[in-house]
N, CA, C and O of each residue as an XYZ file, in Angstrom:
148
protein
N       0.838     -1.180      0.000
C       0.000      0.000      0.000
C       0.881      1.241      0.000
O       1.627      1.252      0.980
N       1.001      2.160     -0.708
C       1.678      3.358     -0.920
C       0.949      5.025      0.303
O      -0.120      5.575      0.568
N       2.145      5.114      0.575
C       1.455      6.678      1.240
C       1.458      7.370      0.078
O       2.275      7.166     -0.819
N       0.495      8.269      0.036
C       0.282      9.464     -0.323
C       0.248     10.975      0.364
O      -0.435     11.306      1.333
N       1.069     11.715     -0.316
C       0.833     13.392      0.156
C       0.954     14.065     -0.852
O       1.725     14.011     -1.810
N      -0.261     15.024     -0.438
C      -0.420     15.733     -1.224
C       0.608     17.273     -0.887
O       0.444     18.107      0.003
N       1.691     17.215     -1.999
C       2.324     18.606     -1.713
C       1.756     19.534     -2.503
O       0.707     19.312     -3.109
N       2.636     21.058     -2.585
C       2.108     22.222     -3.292
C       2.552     22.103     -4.683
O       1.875     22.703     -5.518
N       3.339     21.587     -4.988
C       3.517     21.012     -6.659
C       3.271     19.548     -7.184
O       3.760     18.886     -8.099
N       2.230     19.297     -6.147
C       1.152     17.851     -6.710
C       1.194     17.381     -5.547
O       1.123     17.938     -4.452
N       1.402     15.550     -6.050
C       0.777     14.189     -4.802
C       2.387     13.847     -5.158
O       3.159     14.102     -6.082
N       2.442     13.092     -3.830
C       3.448     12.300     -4.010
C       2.960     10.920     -3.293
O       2.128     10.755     -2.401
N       3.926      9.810     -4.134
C       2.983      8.588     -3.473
C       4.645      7.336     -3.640
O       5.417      6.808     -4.442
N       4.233      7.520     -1.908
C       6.012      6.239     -1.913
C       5.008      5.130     -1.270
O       4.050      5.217     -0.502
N       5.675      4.019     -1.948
C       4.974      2.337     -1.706
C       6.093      1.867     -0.599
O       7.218      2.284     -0.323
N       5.475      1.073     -0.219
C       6.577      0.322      0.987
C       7.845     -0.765      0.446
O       8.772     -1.186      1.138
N       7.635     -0.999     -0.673
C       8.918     -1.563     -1.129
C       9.979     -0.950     -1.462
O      11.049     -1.529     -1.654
N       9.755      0.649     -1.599
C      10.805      1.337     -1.995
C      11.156      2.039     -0.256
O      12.122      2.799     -0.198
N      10.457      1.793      0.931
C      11.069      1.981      2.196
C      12.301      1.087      2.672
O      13.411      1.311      3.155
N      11.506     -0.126      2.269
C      11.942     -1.864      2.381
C      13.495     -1.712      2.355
O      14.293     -1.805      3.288
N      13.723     -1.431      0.928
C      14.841     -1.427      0.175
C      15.597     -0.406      0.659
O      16.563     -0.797      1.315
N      15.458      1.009      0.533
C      16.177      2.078      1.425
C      16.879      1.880      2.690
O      18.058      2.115      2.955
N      15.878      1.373      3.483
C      16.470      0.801      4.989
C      17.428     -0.349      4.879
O      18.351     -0.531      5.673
N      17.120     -1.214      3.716
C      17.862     -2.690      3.896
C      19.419     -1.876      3.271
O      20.451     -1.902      3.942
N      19.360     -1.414      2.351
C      20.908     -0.867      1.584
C      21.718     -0.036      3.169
O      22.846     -0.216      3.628
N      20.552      0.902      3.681
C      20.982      1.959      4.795
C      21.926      1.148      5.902
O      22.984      1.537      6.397
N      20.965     -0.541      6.221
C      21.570     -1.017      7.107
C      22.996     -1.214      6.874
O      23.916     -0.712      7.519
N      23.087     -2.156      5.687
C      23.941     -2.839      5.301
C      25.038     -2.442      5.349
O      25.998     -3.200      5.217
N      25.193     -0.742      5.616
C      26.390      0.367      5.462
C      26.915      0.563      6.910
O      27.924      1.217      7.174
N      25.987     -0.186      7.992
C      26.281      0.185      9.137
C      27.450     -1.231      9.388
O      27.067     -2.271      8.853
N      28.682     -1.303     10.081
C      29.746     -1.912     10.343
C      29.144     -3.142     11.069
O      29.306     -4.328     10.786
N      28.437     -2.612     12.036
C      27.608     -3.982     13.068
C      26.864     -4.947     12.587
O      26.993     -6.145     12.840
N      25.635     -4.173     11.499
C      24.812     -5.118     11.250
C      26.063     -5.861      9.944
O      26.449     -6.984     10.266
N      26.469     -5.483      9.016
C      27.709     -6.345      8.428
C      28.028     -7.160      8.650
O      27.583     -8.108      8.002
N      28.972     -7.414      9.656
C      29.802     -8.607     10.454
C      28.391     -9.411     10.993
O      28.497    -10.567     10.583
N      27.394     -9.289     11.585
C      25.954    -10.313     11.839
C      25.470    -10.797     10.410
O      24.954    -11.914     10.390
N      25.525    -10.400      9.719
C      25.067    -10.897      7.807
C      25.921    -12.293      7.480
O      25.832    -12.827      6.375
């Protein structure tokens, strides 16, 4: 299911797979969670 907001130069609409993915790359950069992988 995607959020939607509505800004002043339209809608914007982010789906949860593109959160999914953001966070999973974000983790992956952190040293700790690394070495646990």
């Amino acid at each position: 299911m995607a959020q939607e907001i509505q800004a002043q130069f339209g809608k914007i609409s982010i789906r949860e797979e593109v959160i999914a993915t953001i966070s999973g790359v974000a983790a992956m950069e952190c040293y700790g969670l690394v070495g646990m992988a």
